[in-house]
Short mmCIF file of C-alpha atoms and ligand atoms in Angstrom, two decimals:
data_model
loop_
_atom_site.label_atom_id
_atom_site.label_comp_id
_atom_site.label_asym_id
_atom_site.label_seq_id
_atom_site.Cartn_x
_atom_site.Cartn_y
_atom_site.Cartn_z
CA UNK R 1473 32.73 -16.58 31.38
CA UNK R 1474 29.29 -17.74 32.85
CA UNK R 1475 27.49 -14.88 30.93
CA UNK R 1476 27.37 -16.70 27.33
CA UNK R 1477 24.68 -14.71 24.80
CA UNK R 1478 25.12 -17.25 22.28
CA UNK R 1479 23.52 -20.48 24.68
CA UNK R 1480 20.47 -18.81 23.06
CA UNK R 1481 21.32 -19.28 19.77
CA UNK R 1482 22.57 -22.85 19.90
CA UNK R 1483 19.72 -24.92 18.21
CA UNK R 1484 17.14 -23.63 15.79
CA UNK R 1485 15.12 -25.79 19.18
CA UNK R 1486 16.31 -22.44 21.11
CA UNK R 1487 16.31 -19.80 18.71
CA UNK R 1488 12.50 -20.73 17.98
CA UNK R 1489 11.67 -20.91 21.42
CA UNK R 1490 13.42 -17.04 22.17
CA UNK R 1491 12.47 -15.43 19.07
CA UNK R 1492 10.92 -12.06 19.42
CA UNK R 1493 8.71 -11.22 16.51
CA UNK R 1494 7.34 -13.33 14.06
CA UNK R 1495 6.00 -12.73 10.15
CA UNK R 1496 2.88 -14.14 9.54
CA UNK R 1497 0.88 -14.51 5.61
CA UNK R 1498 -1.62 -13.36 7.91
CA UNK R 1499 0.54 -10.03 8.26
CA UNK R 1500 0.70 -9.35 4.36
CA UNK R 1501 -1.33 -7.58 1.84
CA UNK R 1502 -0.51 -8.19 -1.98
CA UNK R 1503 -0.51 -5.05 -4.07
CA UNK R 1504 -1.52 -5.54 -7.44
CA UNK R 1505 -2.08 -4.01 -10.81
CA UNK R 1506 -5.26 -3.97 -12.69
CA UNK R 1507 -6.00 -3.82 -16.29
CA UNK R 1508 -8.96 -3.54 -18.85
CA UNK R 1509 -9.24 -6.84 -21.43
CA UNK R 1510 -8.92 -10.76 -21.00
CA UNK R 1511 -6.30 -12.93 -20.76
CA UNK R 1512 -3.82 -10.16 -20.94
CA UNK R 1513 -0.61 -10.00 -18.83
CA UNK R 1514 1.61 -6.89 -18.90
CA UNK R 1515 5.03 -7.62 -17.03
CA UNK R 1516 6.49 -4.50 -15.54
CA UNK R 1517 10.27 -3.85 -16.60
CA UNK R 1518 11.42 -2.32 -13.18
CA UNK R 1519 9.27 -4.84 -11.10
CA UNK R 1520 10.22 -8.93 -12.48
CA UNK R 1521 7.57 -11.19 -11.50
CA UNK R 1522 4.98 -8.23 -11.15
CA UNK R 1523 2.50 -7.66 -14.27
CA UNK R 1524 -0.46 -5.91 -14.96
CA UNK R 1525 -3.21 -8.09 -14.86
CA UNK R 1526 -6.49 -8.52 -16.44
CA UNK R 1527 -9.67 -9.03 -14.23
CA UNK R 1528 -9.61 -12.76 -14.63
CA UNK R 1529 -5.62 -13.11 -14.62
CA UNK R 1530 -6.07 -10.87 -11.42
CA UNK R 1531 -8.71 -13.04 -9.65
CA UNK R 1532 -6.32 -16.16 -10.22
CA UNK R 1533 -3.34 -14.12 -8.51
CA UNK R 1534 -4.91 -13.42 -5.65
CA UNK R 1535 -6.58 -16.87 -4.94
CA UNK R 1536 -2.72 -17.85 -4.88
CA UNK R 1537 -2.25 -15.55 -2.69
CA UNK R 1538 -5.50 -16.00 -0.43
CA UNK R 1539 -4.50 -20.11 -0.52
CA UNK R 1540 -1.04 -19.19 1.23
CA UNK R 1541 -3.08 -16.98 3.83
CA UNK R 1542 -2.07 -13.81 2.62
CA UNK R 1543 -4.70 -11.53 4.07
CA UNK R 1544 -5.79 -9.03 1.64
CA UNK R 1545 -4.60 -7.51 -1.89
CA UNK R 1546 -4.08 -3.65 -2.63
CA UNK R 1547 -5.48 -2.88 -5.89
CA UNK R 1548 -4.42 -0.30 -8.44
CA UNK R 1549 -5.76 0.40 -11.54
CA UNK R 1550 -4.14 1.01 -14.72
CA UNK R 1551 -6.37 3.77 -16.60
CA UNK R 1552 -5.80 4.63 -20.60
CA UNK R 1553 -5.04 8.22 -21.40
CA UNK R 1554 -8.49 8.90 -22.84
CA UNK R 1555 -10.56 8.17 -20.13
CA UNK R 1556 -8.03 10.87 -17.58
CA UNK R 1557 -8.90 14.11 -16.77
CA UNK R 1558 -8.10 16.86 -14.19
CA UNK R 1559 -10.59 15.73 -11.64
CA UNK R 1560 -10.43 12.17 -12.04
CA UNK R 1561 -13.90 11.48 -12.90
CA UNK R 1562 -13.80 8.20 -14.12
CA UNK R 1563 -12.96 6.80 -10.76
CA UNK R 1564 -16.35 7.46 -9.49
CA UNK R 1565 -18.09 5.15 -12.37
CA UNK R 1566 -20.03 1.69 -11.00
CA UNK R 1567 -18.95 0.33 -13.84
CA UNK R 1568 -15.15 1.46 -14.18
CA UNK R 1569 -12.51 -0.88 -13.95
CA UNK R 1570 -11.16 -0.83 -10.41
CA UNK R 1571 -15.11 -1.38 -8.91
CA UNK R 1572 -15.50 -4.40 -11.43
CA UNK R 1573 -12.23 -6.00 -10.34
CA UNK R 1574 -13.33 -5.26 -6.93
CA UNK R 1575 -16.59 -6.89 -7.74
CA UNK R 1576 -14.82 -9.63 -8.92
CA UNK R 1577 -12.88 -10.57 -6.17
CA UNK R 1578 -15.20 -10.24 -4.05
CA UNK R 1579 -17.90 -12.75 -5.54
CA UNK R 1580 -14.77 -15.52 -6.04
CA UNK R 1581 -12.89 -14.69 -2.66
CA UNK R 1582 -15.36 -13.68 0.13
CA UNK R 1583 -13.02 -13.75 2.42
CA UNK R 1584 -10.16 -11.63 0.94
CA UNK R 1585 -9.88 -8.33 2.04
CA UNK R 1586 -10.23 -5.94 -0.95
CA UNK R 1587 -8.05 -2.90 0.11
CA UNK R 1588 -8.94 -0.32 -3.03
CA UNK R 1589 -6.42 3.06 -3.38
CA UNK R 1590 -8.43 6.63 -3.11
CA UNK R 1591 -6.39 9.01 -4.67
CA UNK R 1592 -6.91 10.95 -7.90
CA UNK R 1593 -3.63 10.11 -9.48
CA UNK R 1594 -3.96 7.31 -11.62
CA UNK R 1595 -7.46 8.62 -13.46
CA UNK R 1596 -5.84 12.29 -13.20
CA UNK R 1597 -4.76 13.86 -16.59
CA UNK R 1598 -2.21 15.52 -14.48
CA UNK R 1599 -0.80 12.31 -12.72
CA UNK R 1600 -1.05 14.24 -9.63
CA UNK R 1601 -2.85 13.29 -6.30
CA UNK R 1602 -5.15 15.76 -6.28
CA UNK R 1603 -6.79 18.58 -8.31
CA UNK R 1604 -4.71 20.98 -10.26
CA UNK R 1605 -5.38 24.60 -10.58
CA UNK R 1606 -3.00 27.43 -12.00
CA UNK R 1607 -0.17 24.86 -11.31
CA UNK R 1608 -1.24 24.21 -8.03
CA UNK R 1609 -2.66 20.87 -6.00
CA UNK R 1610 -5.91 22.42 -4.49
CA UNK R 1611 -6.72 20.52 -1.43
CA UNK R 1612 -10.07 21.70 -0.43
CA UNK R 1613 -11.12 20.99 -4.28
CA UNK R 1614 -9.99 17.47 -4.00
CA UNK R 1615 -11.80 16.40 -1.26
CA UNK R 1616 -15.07 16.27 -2.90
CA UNK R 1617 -13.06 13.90 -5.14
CA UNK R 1618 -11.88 11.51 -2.96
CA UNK R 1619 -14.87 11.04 -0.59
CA UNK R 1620 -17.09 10.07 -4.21
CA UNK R 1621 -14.23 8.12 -4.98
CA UNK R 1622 -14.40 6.48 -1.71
CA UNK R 1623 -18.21 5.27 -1.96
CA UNK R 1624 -17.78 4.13 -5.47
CA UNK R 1625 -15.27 1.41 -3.95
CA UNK R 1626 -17.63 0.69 -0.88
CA UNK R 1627 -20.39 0.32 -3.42
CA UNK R 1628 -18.82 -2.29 -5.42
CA UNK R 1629 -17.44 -4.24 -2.14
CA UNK R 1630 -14.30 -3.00 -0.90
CA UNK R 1631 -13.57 -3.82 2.82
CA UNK R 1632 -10.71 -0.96 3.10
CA UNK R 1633 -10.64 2.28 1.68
CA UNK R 1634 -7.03 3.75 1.35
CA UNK R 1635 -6.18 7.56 0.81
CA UNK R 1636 -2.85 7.43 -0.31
CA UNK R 1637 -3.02 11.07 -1.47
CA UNK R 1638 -2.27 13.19 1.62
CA UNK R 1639 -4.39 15.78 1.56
CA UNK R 1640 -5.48 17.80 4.56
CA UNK R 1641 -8.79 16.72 6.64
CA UNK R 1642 -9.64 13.84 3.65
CA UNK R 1643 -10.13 10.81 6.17
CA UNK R 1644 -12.88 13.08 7.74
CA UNK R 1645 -14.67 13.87 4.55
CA UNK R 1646 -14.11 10.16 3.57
CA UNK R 1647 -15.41 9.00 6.59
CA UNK R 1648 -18.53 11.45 6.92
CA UNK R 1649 -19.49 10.07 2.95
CA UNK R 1650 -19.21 6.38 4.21
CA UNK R 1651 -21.48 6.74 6.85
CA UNK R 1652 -24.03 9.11 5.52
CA UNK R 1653 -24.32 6.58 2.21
CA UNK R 1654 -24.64 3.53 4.86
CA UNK R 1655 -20.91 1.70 4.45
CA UNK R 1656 -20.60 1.98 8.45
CA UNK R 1657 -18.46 -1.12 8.29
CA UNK R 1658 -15.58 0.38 5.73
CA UNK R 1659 -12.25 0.76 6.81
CA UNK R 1660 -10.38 3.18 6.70
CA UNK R 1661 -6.46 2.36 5.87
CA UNK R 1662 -5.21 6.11 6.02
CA UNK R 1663 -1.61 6.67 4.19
CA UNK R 1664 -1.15 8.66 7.65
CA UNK R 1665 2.61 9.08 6.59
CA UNK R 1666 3.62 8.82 2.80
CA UNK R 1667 6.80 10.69 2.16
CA UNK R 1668 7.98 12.05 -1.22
CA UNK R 1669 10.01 9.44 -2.42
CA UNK R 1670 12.31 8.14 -4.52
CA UNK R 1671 11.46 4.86 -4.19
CA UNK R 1672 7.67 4.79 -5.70
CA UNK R 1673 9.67 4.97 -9.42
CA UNK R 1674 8.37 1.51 -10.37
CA UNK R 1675 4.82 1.84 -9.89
CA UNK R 1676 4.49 4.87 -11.80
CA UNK R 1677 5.72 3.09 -14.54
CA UNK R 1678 3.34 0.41 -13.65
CA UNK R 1679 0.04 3.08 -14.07
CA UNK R 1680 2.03 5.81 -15.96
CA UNK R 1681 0.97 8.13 -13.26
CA UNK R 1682 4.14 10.21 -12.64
CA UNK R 1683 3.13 13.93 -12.76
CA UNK R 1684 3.00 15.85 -15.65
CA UNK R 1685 4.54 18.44 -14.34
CA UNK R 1686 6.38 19.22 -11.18
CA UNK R 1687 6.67 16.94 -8.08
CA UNK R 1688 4.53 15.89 -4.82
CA UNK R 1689 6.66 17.58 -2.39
CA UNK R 1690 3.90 19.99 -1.25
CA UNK R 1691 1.98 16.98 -0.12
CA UNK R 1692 3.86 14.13 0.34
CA UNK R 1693 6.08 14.32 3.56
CA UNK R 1694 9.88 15.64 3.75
CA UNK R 1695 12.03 12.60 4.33
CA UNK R 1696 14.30 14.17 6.78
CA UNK R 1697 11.18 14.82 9.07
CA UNK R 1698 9.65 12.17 12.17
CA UNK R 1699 8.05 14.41 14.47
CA UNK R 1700 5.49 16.06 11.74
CA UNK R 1701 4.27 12.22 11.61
CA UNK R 1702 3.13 12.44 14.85
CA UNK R 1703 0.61 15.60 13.87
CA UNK R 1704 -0.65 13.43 11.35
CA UNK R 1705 -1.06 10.45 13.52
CA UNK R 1706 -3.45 12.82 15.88
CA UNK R 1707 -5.24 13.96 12.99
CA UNK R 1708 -5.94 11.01 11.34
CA UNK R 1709 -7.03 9.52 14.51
CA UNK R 1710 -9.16 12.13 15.11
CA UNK R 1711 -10.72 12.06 11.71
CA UNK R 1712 -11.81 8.40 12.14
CA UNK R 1713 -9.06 6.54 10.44
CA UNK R 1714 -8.88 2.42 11.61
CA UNK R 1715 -5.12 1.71 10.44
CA UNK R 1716 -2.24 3.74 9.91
CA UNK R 1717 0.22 3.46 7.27
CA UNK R 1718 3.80 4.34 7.02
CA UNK R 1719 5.01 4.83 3.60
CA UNK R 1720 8.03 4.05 1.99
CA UNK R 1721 9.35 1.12 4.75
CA UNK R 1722 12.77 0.07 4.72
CA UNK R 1723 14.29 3.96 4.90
CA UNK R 1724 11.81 4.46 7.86
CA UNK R 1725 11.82 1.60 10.37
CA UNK R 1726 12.21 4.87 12.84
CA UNK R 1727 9.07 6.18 11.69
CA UNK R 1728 7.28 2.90 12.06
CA UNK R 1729 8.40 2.49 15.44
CA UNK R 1730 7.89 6.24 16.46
CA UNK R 1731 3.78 5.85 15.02
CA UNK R 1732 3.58 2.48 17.24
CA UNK R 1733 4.09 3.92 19.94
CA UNK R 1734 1.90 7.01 19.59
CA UNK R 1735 -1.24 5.25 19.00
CA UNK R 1736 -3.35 2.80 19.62
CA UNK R 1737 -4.65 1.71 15.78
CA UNK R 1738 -3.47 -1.10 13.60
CA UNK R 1739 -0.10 0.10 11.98
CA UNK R 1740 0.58 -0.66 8.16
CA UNK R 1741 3.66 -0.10 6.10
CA UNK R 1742 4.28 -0.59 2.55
CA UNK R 1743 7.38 -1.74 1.31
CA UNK R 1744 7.18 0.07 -1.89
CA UNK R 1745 8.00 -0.58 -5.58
CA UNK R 1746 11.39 0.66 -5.32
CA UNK R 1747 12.53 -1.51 -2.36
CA UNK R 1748 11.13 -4.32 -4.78
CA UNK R 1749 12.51 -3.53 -7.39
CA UNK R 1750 16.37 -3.16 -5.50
CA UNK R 1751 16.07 -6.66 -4.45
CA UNK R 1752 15.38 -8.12 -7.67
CA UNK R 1753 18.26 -6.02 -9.33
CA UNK R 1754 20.38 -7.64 -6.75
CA UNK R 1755 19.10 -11.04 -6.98
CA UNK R 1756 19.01 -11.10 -11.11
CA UNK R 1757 22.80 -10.10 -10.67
CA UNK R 1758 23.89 -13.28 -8.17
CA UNK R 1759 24.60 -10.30 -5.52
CA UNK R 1760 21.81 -11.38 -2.34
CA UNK R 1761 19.59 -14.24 -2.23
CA UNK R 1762 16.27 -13.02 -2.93
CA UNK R 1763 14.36 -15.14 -0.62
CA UNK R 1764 16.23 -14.73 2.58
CA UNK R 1765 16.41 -10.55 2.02
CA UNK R 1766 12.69 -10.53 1.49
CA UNK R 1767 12.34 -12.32 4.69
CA UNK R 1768 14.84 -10.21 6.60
CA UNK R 1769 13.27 -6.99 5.28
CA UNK R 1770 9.76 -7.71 6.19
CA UNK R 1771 10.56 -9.54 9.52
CA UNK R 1772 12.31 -6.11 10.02
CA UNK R 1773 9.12 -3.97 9.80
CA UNK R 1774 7.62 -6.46 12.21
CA UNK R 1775 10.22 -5.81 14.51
CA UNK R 1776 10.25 -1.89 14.49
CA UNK R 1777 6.09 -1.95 15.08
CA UNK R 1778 3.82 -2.75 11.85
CA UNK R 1779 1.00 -4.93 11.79
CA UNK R 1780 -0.06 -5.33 7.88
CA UNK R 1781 2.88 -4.82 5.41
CA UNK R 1782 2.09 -4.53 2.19
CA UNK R 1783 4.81 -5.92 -0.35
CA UNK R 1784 4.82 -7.05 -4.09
CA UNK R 1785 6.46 -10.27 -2.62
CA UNK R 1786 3.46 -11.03 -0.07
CA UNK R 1787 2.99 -14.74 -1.72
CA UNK R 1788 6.20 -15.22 -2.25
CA UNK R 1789 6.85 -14.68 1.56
CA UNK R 1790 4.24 -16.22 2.74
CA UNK R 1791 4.75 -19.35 0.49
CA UNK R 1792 8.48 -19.43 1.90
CA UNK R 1793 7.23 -19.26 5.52
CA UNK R 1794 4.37 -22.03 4.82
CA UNK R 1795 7.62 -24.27 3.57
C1 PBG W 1384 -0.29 7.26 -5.34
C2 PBG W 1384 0.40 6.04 -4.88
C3 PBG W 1384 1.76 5.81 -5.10
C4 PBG W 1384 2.04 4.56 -4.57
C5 PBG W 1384 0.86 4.06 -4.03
N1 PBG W 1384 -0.16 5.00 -4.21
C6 PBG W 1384 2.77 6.59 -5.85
C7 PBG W 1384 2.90 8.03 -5.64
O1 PBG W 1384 2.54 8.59 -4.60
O2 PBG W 1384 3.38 8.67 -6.57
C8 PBG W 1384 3.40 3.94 -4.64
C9 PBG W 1384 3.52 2.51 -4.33
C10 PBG W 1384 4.79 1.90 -4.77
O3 PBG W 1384 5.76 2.57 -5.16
O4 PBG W 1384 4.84 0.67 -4.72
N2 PBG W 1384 -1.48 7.62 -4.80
#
């Protein structure tokens, strides 16, 4: 018995020393809600500790956040019924909500990255992705869409742009908008994989953006499938996207690992309102610790490949790691 695994384990001295991946703030982007008023603070049923914020409630929550080293937030807005229609068109106003929050942040946290959401959804009468016609989600319609969308958010400061809407050839439009209206220096943060999923249940309760009719399945990715992620990884690279994202995260560590190794960009994953929302069901009911199962689950995602991982507990990670 010379051959003893465990002499690697004996001390945390060792275990530091032979560790093999290790979760950083640095790694984690906060997603958070935005709302219109002052003062006000909407908590989120499904989501405890997770509230739709005003501008100036949402500014303080992410200098938390920036003062533990979390990297960046992921912004979402939350936009009232009367201001929706079909084609979104409220997201493309200077003055809406999501550019003034951006705006915000930006002037009081230089240094944060703003990562804004383009997709139609949440300003979309329809609560669907993209453009609706007869029933249908029109791709080539929706394009125009996203790519105004996209240099609205530029405009007013953000350092990432994010389709998270997964329609066909948008990171090319986006990108060709971005450069010819000067924002050479955008990111783009491509939702290169988002599956139809269970698991986003949460968050549109959060925006009240689940679709009015129907589902996103002829968009959003099959969950039994890996190898059709690897199309849109060539794509997406092709179209000029600068990180990849891999969306929901805990039900595909395979994914994650399977996009790592077929490119050379920055991978994301987003550990998604539902896998939140599971852990704080558990944890409100004495069944896991809280703490050490968001640690686990996001040193996991480092382990199978990601970069940036976005989660709803970013300071709350980061705070445990800073001790
Ligand atoms: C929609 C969008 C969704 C999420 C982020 N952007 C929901 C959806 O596709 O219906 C979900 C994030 C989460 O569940 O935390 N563009």
């Amino acid at each position: 018995m010379n051959i003893r695994p465990r002499r690697n384990r004996v001390s945390p001295g060792v275990r530091a020393m032979v560790r093999e991946n290790a979760l950083s703030p640095q790694n984690l982007v906060l997603p958070m809600f935005v709302q219109g008023g002052e003062a006000v603070r909407t908590p989120i049923n499904a989501m405890p500790g997770v509230a739709r914020l005003s501008i100036d409630l949402l500014v303080e929550e992410a200098r938390a956040a920036y003062n533990e080293g979390v990297s960046g937030v992921a912004l979402f807005p939350v936009i009232p019924d009367a201001l929706k229609d079909q084609r979104g068109t409220e997201s493309l106003n200077d003055n809406g909500l999501l550019q003034r929050a951006v705006r915000a942040l930006k002037s009081e946290l230089p240094g944060l990255i703003v990562i804004t959401d383009v997709a139609l959804d949440p300003y979309s009468s329809d609560g669907h992705d993209g453009v609706v016609i007869d029933g249908e989600i029109h791709n080539d319609e929706t394009l125009p869409h996203l790519a105004g969308m996209a240099v609205a958010q530029a405009r007013a400061g953000a350092d990432v742009v994010a389709p998270s809407d997964m329609m066909d050839g948008r990171v090319k439009v986006i990108r060709e908008a971005l450069e010819t209206a000067g924002f050479t220096k955008t990111l783009i943060c491509s939702y290169c994989v988002k599956f139809a999923s269970a698991f986003y249940g949460p968050f549109r309760e959060a925006l009240d953006s689940a679709p009015r009719a129907g589902d996103k399945k002829t968009y959003q990715m099959d969950p039994a499938n890996v190898r059709e992620a690897l199309r849109e990884v060539a794509l997406d690279e092709a179209e000029g996207a600068d990180w990849l994202l891999v969306k929901p995260g805990l039900p595909y560590l395979d994914v994650i690992r399977a996009v790592r190794e077929a490119t050379s960009l920055p991978v994301a994953t987003y550990h998604v309102s539902g896998e939140y929302a599971m852990l704080k069901a558990a944890a409100a009911n004495g069944w896991l610790d809280y703490d050490r199962a968001l640690l686990e689950s996001l040193t996991g995602f480092r382990r199978a490949g990601a970069n940036i991982i976005f989660t709803y507990g970013a300071t709350d990670a980061a705070k445990l790691i800073n001790g």
